[in-house]
CSV table of C-alpha atoms (C1' of nucleotides) in Angstrom, one decimal:
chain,number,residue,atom,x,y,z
A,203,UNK,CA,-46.9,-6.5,83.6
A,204,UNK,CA,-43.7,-4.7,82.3
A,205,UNK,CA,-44.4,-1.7,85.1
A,206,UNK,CA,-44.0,-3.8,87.9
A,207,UNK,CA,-41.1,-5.3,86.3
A,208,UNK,CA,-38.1,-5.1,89.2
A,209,UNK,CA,-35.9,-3.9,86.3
A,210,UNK,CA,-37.7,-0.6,86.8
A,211,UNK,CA,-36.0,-0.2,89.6
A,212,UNK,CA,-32.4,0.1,87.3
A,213,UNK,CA,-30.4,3.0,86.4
A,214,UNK,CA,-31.2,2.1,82.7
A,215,UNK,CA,-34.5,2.4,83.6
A,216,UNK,CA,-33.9,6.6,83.2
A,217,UNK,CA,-31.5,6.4,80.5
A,218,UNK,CA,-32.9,8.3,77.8
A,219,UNK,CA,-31.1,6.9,75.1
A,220,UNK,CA,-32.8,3.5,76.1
A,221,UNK,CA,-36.0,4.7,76.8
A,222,UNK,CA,-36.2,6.5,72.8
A,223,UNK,CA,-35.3,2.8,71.5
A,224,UNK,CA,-37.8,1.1,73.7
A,225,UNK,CA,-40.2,3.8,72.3
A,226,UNK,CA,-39.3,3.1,68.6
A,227,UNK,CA,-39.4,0.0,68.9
A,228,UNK,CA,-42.7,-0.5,70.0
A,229,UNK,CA,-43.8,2.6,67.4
A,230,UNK,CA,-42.5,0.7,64.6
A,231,UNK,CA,-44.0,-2.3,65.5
A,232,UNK,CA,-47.4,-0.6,65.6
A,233,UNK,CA,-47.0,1.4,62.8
A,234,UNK,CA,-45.5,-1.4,60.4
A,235,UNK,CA,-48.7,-3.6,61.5
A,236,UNK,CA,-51.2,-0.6,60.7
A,237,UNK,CA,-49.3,-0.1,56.8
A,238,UNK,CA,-49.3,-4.1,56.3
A,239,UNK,CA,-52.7,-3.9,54.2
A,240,UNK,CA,-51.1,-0.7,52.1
A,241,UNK,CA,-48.4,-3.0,51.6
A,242,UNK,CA,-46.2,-0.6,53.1
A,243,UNK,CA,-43.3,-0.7,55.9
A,244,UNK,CA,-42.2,2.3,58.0
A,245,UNK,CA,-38.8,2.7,55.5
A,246,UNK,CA,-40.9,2.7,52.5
A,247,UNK,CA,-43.5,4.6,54.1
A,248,UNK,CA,-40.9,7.3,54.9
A,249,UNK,CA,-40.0,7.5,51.2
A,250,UNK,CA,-43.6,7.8,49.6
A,251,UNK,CA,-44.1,10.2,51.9
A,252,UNK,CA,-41.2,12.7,50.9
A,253,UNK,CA,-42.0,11.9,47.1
A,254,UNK,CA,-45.9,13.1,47.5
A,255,UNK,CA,-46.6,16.7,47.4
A,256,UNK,CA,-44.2,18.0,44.7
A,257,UNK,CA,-41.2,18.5,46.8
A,258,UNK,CA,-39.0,16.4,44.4
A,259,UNK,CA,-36.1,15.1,46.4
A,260,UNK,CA,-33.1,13.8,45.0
A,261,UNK,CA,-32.0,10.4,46.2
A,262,UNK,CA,-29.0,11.8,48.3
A,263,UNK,CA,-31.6,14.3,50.0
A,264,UNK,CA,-33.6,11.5,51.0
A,265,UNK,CA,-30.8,9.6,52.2
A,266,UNK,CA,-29.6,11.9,54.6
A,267,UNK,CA,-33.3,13.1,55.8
A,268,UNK,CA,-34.1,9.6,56.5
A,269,UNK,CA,-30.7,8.6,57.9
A,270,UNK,CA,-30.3,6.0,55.4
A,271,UNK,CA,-27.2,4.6,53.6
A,272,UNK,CA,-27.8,5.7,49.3
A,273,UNK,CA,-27.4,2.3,48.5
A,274,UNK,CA,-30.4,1.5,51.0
A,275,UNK,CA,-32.6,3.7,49.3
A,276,UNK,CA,-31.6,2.3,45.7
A,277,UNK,CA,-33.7,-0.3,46.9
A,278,UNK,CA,-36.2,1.2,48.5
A,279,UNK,CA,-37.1,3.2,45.8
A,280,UNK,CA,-36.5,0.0,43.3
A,281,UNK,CA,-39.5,-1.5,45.5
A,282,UNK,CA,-41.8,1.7,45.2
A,283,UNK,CA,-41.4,2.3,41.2
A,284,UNK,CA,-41.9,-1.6,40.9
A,285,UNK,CA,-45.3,-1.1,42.2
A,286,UNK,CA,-45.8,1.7,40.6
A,287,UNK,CA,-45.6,4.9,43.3
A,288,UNK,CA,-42.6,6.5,42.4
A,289,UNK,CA,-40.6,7.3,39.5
A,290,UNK,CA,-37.2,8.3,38.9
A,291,UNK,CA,-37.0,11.5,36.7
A,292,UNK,CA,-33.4,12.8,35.6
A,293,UNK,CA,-32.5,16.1,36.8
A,294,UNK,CA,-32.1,18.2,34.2
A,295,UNK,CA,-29.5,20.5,35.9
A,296,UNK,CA,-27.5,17.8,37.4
A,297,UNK,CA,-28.0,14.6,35.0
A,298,UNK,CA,-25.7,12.4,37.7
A,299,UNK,CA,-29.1,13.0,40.3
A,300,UNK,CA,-32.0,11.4,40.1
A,301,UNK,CA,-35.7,12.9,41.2
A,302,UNK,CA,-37.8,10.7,42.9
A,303,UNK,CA,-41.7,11.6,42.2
A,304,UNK,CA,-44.8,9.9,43.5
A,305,UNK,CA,-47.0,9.0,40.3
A,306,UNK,CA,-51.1,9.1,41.0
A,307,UNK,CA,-51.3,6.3,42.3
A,308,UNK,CA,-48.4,7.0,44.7
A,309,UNK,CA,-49.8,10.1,45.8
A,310,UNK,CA,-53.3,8.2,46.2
A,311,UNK,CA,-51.4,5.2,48.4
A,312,UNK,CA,-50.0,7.7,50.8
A,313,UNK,CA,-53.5,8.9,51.0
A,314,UNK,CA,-54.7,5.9,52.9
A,315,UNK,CA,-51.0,5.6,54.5
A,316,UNK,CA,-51.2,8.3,56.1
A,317,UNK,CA,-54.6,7.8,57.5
A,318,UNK,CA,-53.1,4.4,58.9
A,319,UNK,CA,-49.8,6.0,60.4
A,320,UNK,CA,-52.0,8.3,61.8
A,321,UNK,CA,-53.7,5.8,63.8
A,322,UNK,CA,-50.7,3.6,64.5
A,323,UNK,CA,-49.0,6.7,66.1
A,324,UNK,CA,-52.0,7.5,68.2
A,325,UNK,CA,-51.8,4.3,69.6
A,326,UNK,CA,-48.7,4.2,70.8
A,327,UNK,CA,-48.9,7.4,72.2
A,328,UNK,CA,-52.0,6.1,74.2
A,329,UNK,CA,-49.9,6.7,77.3
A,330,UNK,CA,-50.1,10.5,76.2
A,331,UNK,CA,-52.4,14.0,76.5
A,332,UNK,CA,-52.7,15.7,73.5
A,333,UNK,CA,-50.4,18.6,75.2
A,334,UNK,CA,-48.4,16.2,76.3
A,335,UNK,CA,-48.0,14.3,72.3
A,336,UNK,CA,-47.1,18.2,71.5
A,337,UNK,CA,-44.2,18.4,73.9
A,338,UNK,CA,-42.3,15.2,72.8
A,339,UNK,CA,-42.9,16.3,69.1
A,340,UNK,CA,-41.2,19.6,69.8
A,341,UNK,CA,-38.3,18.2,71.6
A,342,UNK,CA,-37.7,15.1,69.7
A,343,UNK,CA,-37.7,17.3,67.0
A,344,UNK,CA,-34.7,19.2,68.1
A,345,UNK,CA,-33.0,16.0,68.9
A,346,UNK,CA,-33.7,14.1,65.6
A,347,UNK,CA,-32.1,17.2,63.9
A,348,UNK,CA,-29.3,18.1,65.7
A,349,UNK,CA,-26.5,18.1,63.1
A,350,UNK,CA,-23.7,15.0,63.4
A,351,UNK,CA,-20.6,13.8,62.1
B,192,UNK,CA,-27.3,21.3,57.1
B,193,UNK,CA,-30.2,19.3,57.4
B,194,UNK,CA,-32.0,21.9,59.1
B,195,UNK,CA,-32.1,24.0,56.2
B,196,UNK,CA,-33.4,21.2,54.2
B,197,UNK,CA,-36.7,22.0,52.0
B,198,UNK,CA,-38.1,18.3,53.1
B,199,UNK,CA,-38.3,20.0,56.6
B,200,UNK,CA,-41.5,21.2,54.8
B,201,UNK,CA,-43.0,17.8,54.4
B,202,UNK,CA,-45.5,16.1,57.1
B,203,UNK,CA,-43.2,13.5,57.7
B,204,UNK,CA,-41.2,16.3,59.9
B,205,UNK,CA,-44.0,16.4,62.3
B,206,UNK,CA,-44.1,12.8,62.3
B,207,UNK,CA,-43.4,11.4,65.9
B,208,UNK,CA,-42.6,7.7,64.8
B,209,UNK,CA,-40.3,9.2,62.0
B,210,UNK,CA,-38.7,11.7,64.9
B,211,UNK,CA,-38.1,9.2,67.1
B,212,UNK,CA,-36.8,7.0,64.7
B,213,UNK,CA,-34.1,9.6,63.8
B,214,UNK,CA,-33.1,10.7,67.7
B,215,UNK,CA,-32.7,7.0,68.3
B,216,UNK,CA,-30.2,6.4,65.1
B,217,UNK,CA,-28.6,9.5,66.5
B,218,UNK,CA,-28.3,8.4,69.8
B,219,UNK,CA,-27.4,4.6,69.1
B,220,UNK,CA,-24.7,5.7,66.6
B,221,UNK,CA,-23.4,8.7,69.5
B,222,UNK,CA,-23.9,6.1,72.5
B,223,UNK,CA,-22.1,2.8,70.4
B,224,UNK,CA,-18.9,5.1,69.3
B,225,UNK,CA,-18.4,6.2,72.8
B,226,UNK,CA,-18.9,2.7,74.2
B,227,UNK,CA,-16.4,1.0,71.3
B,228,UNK,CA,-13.0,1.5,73.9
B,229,UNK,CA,-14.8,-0.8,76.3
B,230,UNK,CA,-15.8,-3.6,74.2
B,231,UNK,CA,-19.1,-2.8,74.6
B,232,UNK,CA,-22.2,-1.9,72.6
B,233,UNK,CA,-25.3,-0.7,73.2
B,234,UNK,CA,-27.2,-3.9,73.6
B,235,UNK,CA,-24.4,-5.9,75.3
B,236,UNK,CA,-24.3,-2.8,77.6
B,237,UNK,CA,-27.8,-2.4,78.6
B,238,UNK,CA,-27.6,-6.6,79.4
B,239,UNK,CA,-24.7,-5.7,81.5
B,240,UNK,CA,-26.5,-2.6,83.1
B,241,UNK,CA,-29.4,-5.0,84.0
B,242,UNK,CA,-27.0,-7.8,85.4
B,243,UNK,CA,-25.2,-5.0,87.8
B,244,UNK,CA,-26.3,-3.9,91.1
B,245,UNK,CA,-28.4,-7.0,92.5
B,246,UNK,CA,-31.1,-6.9,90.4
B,247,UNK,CA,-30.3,-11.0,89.5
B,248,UNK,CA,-32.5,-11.2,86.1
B,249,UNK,CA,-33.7,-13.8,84.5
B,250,UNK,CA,-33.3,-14.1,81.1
B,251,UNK,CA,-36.9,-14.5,80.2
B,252,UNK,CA,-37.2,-10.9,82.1
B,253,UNK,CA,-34.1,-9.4,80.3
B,254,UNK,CA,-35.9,-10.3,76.7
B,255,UNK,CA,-39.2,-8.5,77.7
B,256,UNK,CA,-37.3,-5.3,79.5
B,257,UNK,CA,-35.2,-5.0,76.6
B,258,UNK,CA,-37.8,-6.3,73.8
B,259,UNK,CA,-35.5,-8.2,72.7
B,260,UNK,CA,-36.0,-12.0,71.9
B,261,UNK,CA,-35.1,-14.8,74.1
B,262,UNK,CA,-32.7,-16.1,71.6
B,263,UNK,CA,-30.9,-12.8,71.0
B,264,UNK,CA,-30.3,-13.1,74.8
B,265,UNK,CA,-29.0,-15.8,74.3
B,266,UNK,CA,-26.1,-14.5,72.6
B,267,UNK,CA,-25.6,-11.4,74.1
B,268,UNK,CA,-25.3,-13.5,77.6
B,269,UNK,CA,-23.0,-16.0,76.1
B,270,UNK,CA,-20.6,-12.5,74.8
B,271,UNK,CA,-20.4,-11.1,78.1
B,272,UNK,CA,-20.3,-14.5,79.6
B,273,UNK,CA,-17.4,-14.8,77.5
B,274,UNK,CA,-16.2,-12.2,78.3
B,275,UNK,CA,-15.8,-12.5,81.9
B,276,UNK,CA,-18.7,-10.1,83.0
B,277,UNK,CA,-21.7,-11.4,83.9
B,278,UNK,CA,-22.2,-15.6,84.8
B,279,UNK,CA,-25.6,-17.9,84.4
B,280,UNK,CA,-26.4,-19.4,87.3
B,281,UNK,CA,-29.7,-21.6,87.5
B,282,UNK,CA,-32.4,-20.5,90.1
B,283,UNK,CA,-32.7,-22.7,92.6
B,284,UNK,CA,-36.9,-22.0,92.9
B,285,UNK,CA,-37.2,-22.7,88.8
B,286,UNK,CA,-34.3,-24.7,87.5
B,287,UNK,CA,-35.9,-23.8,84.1
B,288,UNK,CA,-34.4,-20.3,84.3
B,289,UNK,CA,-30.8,-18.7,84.3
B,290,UNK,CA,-29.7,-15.8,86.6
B,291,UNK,CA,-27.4,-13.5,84.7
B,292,UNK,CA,-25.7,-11.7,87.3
B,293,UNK,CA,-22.6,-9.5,86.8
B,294,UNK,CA,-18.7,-11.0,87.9
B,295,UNK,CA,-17.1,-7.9,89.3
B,296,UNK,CA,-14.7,-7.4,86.5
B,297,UNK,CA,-18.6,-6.9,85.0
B,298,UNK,CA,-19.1,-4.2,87.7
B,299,UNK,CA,-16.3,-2.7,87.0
B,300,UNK,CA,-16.6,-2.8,83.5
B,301,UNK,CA,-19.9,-1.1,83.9
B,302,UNK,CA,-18.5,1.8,85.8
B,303,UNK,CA,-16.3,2.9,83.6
B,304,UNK,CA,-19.6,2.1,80.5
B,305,UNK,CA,-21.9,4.1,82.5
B,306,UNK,CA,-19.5,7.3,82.6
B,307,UNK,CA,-19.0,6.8,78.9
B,308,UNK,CA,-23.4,6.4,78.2
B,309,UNK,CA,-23.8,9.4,80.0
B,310,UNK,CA,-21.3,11.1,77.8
B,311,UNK,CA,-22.8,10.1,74.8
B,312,UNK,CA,-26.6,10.9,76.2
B,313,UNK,CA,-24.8,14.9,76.6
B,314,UNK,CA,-23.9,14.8,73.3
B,315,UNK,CA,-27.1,13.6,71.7
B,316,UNK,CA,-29.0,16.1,73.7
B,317,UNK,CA,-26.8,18.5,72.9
B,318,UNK,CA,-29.9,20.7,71.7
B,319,UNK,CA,-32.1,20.4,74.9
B,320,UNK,CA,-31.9,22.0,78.4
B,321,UNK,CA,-31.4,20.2,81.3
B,322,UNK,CA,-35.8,20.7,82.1
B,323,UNK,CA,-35.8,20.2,78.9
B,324,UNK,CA,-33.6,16.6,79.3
B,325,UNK,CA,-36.3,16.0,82.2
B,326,UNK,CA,-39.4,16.3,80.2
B,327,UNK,CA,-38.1,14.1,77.2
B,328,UNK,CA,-37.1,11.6,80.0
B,329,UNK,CA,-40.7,11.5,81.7
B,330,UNK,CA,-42.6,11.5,78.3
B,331,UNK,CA,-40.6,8.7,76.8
B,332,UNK,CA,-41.0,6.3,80.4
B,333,UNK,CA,-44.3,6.8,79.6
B,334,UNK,CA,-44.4,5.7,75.7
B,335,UNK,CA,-41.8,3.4,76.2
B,336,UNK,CA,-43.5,1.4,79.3
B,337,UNK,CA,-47.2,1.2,77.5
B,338,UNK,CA,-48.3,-2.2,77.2
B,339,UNK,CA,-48.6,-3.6,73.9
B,340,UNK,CA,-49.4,-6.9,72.8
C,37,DT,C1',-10.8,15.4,41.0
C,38,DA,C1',-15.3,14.9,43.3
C,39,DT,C1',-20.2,13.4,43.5
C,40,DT,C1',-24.6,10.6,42.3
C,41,DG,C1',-26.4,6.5,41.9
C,42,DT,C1',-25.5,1.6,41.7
C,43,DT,C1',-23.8,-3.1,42.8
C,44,DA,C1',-21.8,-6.2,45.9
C,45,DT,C1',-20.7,-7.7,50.3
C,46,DA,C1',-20.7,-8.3,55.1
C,47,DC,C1',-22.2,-7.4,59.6
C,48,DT,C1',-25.9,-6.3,63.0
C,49,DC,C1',-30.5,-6.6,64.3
C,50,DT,C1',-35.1,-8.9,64.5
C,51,DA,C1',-38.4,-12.7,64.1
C,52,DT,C1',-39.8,-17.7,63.8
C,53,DA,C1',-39.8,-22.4,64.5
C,54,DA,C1',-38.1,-26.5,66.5
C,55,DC,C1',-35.6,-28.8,70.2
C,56,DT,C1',-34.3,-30.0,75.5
C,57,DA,C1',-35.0,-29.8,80.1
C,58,DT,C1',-37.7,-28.7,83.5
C,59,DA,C1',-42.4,-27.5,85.6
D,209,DT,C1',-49.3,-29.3,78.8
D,210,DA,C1',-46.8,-25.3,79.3
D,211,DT,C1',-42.5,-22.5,80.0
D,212,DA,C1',-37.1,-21.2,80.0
D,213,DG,C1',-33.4,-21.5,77.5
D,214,DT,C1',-31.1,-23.0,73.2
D,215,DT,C1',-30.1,-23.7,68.3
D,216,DA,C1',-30.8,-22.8,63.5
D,217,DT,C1',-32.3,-20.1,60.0
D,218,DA,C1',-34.0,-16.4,57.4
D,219,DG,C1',-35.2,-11.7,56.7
D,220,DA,C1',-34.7,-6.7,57.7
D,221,DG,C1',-31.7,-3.0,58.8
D,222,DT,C1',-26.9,-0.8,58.5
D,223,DA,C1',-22.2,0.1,56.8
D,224,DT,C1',-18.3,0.0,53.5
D,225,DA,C1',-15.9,-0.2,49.3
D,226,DA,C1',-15.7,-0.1,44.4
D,227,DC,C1',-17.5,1.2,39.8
D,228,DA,C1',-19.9,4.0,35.8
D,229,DA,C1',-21.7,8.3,34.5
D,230,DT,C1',-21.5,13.0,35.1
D,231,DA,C1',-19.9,17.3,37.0
DNA sequence: TATTGTTATACTCTATAACTATA
DNA sequence: TATAGTTATAGAGTATAACAATA
């Protein structure tokens, strides 16, 4: 019974920066467990999911959306084409970037993925009203995109 | 400028999981810089927040406030233990478990980590108000503290 | 000269299983 | 037999530097 925990009564307890790990944690946990069968984890999930629906990111634009090193989506992206979801495409204005594209059966993958996340996020957000779900998407939304470095 | 970004079009942007994801590799990247002069990071600092203040933990209860594993508390204790800040000390009602309770160079050291958390938590929420700050606060405890497992 | 993707490498974080000492 | 802490190990996540191709 972690709410009865005497460790509630802490400072850290209220320390926002702990509570959006503890949150994330838990999230991915659930969410990774939900994509298992799509053979799937949250990273790779992340990267299907910006290839699908024609918006044909380059490698460094997915790097920094996704907070990720380049070199860590090399091999993300190495996994994906291996099964056949994404392919890289040289772009034709700038032939040092490569365009990552989900193929049909990439598109189709996220399909169910997205169905799965879907349910993974609503139950970790069990805790939550729907108004409620809306408010911490609209304000972890300005905090996941304030600009750093 | 990531806000300009044309993947800010795609579904992962409304993505909860994903947002928090991002705020948290904000905020663990803002909180661990501002935490580096004190030897500290933010692990070893929220053990050390825990072990401060009376609260006498175990370490079994330190691994499930923190979700971390026992044996990753294992070497974050033996760190700070290291370190002068915090000491094991067996409980006398279960000689099974270890105390970790904070030396007062660990007190002290926590002061000075606390000023430097909250510095980092005004930095990562740069974006939000202070009800703002208070909302994000009450709607993480609550995702943060569901049961799972 | 600077940037994209790539490779290599190392370090941090996370998860699992097996062991010991207590209960 | 079950639980707390420990050790060992492996796998996932993160960060850095160097290189080839291209700009």
């Amino acid at each position: 019974m972690i709410e009865n925990s005497p460790l509630m009564a802490s400072g850290l307890a209220r320390d926002i920066e702990f509570l959006a790990a503890r949150a994330r944690s838990i999230g991915t946990l659930i969410t990774n467990a939900h994509l298992a069968g799509l053979d799937l984890r949250v990273r790779s999930y992340s990267v299907l999911a910006l290839a699908c629906g024609g918006l044909s990111p380059t490698q460094r634009e997915l790097a920094e959306f996704l907070r990720l090193d380049p070199s860590q989506i090399v091999s993300i992206v190495d996994q994906l084409e291996n099964d056949g979801l994404v392919v890289r495409k040289t772009d034709p204005a700038d032939r040092r970037s490569k365009i990552i594209v989900a193929t049909e059966a990439g598109e189709a993958r996220y399909s169910e993925a997205v169905v799965a996340a879907r349910a993974g996020e609503n139950e970790a957000l069990a805790a939550l009203s729907p108004s409620e779900r809306e408010d911490l998407r609209t304000l972890l939304h300005k905090v996941a995109f304030t600009p750093v470095e």
